Short mmCIF file of N, CA and C in Angstrom, two decimals:
data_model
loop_
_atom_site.label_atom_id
_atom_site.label_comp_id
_atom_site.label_asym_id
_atom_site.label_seq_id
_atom_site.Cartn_x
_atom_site.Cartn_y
_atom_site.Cartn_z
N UNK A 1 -10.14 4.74 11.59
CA UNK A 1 -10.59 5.74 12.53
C UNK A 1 -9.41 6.18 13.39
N UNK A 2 -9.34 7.41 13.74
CA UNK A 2 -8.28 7.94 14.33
C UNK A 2 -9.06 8.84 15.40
N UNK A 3 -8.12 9.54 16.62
CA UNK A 3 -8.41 10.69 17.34
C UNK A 3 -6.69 11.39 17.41
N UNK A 4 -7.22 12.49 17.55
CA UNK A 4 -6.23 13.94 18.06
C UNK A 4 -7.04 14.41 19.08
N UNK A 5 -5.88 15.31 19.78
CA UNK A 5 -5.98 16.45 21.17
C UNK A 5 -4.70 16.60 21.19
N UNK A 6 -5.12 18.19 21.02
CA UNK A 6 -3.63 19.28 21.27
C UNK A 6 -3.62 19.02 22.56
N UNK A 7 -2.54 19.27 23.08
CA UNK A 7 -1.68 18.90 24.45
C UNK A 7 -0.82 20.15 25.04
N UNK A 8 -1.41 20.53 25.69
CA UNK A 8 -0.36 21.60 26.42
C UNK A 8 0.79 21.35 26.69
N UNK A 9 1.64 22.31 26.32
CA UNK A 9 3.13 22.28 26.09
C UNK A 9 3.30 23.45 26.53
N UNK A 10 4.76 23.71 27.20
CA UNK A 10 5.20 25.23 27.84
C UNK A 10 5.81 26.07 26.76
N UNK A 11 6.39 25.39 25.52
CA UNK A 11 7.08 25.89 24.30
C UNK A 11 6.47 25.48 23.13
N UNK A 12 6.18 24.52 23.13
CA UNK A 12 5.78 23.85 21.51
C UNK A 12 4.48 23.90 21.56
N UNK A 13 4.18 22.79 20.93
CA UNK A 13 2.83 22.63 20.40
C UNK A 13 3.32 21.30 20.59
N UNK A 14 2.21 20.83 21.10
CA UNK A 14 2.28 18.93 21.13
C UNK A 14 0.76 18.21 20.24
N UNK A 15 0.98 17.07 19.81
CA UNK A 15 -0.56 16.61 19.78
C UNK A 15 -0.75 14.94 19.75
N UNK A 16 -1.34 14.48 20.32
CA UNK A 16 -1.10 13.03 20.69
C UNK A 16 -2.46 12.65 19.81
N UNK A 17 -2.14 11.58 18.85
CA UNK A 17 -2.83 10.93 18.00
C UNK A 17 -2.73 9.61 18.18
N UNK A 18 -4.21 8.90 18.26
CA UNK A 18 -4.28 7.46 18.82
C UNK A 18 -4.83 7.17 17.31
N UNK A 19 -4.78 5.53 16.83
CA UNK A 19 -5.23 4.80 16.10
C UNK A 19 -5.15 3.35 16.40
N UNK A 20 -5.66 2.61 15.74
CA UNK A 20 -6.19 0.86 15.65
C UNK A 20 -4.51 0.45 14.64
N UNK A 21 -4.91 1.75 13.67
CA UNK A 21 -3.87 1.24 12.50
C UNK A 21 -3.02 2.46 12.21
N UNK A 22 -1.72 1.38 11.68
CA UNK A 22 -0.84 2.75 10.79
C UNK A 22 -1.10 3.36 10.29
N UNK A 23 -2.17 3.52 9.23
CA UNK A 23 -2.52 4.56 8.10
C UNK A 23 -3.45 5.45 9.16
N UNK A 24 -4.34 5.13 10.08
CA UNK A 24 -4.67 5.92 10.81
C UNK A 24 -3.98 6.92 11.02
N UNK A 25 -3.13 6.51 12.34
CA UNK A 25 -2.13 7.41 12.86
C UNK A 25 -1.18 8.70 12.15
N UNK A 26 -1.03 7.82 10.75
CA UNK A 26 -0.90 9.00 9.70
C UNK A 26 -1.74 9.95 9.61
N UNK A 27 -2.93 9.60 9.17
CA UNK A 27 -4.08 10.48 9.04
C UNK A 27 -4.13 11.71 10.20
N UNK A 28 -4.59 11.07 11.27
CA UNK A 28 -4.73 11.72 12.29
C UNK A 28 -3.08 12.82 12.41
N UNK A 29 -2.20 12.47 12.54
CA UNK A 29 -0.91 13.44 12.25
C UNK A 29 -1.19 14.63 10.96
N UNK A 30 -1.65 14.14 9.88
CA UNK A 30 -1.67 15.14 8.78
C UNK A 30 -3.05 15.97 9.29
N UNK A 31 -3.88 15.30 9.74
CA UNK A 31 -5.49 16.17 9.76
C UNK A 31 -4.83 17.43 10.98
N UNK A 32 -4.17 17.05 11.92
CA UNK A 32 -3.94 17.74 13.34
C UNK A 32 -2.70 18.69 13.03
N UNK A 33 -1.99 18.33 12.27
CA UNK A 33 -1.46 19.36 11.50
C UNK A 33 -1.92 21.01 10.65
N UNK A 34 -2.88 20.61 9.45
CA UNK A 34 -3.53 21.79 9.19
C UNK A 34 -4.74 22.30 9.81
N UNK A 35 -5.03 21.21 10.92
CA UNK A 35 -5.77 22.06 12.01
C UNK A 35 -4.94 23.41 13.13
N UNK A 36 -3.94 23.34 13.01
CA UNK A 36 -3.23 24.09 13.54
C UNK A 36 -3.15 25.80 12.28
N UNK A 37 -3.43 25.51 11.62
CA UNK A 37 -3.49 26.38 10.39
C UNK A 37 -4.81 27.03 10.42
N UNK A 38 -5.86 26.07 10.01
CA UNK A 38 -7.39 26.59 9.80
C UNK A 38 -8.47 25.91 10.66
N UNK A 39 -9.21 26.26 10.51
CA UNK A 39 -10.46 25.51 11.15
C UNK A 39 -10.94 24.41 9.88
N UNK A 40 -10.85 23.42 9.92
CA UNK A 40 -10.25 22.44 8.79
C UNK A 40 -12.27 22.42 8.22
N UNK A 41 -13.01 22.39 9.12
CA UNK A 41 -14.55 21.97 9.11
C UNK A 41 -14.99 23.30 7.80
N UNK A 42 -14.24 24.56 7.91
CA UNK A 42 -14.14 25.59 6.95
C UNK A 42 -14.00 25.32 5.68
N UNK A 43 -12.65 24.38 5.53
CA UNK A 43 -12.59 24.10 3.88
C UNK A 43 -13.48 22.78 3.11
N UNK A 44 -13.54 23.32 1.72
CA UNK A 44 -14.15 22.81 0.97
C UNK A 44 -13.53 21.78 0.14
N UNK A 45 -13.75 20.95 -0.25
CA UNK A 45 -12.80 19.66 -0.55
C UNK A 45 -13.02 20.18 -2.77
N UNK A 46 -12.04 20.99 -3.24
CA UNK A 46 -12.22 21.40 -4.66
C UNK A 46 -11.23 20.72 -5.32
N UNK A 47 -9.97 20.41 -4.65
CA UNK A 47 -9.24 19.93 -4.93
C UNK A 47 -8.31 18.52 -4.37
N UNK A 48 -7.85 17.55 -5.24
CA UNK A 48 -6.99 16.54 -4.79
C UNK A 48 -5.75 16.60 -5.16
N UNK A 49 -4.82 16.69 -3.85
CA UNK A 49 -3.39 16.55 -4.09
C UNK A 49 -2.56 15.54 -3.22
N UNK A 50 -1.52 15.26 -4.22
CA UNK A 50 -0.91 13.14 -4.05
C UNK A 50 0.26 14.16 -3.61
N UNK A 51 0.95 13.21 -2.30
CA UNK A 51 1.73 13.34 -1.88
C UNK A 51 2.68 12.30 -1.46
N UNK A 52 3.89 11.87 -0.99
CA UNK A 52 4.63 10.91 -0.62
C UNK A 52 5.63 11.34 -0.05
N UNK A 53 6.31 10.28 0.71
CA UNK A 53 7.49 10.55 1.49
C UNK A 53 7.80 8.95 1.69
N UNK A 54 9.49 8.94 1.85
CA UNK A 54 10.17 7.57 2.13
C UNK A 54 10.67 7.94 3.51
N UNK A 55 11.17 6.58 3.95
CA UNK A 55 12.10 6.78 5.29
C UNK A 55 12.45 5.92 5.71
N UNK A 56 13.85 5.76 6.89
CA UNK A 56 14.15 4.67 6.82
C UNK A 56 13.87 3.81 8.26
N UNK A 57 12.75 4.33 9.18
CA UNK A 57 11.98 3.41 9.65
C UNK A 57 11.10 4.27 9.85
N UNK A 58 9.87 3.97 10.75
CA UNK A 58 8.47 4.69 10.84
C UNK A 58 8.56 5.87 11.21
N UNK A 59 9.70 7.21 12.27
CA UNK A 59 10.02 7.83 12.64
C UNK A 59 9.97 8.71 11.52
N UNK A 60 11.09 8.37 10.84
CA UNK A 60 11.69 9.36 9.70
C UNK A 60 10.59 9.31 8.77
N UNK A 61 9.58 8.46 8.67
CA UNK A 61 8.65 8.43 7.73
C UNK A 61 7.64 9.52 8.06
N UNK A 62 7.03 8.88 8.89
CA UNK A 62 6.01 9.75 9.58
C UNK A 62 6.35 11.37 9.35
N UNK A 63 7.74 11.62 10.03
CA UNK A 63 8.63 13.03 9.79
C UNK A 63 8.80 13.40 8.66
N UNK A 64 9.18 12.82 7.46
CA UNK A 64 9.27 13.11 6.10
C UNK A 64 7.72 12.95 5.51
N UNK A 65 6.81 12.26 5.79
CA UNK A 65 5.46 13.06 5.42
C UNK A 65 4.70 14.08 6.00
N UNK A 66 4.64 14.27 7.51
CA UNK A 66 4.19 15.38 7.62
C UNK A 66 5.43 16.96 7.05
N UNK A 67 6.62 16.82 6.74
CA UNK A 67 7.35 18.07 6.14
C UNK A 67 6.51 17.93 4.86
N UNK A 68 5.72 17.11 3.90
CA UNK A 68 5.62 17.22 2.80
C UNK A 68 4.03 18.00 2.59
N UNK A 69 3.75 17.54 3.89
CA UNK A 69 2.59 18.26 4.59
C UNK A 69 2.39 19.47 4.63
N UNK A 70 3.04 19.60 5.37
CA UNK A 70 3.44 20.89 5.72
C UNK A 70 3.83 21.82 4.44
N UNK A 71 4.84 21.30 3.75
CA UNK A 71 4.97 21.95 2.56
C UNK A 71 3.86 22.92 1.83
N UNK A 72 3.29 22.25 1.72
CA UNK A 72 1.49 22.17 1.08
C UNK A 72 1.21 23.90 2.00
N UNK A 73 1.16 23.33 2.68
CA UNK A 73 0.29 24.25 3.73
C UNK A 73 0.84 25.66 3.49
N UNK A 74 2.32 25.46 3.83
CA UNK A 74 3.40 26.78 3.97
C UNK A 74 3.83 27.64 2.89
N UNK A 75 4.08 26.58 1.58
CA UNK A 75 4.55 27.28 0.29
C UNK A 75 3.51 27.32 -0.88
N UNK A 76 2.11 26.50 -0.48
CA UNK A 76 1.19 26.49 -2.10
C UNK A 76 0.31 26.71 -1.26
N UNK A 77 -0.26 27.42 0.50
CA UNK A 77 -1.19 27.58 0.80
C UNK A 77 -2.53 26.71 0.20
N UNK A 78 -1.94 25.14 0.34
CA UNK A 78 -2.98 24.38 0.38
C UNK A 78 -3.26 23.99 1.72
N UNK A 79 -4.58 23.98 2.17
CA UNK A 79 -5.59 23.60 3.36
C UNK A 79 -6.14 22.37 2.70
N UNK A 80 -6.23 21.52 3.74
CA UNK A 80 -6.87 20.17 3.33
C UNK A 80 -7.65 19.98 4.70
N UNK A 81 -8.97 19.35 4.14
CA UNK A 81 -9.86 18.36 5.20
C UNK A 81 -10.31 17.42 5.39
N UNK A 82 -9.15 16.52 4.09
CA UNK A 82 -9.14 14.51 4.42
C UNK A 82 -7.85 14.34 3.86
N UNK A 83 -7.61 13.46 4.59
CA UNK A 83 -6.24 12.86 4.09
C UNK A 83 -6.22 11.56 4.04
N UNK A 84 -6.59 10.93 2.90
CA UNK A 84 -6.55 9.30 2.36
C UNK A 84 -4.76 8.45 1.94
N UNK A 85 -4.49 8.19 3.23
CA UNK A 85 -3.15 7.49 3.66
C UNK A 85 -3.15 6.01 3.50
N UNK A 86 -1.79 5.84 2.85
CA UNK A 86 -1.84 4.17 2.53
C UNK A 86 -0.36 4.07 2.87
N UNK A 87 -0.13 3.06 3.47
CA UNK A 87 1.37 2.94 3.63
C UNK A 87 1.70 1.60 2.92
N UNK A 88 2.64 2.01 2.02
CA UNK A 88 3.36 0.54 1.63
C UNK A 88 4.30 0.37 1.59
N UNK A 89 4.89 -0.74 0.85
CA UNK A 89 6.17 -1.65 1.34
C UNK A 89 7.51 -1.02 1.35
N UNK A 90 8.56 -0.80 1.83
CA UNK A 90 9.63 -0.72 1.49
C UNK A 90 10.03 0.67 2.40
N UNK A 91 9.28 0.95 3.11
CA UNK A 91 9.67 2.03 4.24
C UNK A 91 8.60 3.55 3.21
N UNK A 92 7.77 3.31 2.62
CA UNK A 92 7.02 4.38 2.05
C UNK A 92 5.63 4.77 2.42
N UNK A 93 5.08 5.94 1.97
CA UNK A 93 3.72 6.41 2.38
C UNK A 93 3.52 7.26 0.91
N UNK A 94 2.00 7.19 0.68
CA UNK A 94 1.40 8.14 -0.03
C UNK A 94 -0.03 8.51 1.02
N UNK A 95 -0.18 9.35 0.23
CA UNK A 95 -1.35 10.15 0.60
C UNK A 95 -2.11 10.61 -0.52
N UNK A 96 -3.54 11.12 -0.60
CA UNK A 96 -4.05 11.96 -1.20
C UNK A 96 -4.70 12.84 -0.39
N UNK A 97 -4.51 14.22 -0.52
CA UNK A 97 -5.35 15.23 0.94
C UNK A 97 -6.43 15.83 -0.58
N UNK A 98 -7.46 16.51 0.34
CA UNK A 98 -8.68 16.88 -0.33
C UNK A 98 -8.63 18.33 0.27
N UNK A 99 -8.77 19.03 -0.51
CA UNK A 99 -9.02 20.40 0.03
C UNK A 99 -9.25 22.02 -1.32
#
């Protein structure tokens, strides 16, 4: 279980995501992400797409999966409205988003 809330910012966009667990916090980062895109409750889950990113501590990870995220969103206009996050060993993450 995770939460998001966009956060007022004078320039950016901020969004503070709480979780219990790591894979949460992922989640909640990728979901609050293409909420910034669509009204996420809109899309229809037709498709599953696997994603991953390495890094070389939780920072760069986190950062190198939401760009892969993002990717999705920006260049194959994929919208997603779950993101099933697993983090494992060796500084890595996968995902599967539904959308």
């Amino acid at each position: 279980m995770f939460r998001y809330r966009m956060v007022s910012h004078t320039a950016d966009i901020r969004v503070r995501v709480s979780s219990p667990t790591l894979e949460g916090l992922f989640q909640g980062a990728a979901l609050s992400l293409c909420s910034l895109h669509v009204d996420r409750r809109r899309v229809r889950e037709r498709e599953a797409v696997k994603v991953s990113a390495e890094g070389y501590d939780m920072e760069d990870l986190l950062f190198n999966f939401l760009r892969e995220c993002f990717s999705l969103i920006a260049v194959e206009s994929f919208v997603y409205r779950r993101a099933d996050v697993r983090i494992e060993d060796g500084g890595r993450v996968g995902a599967t988003l539904r959308g």
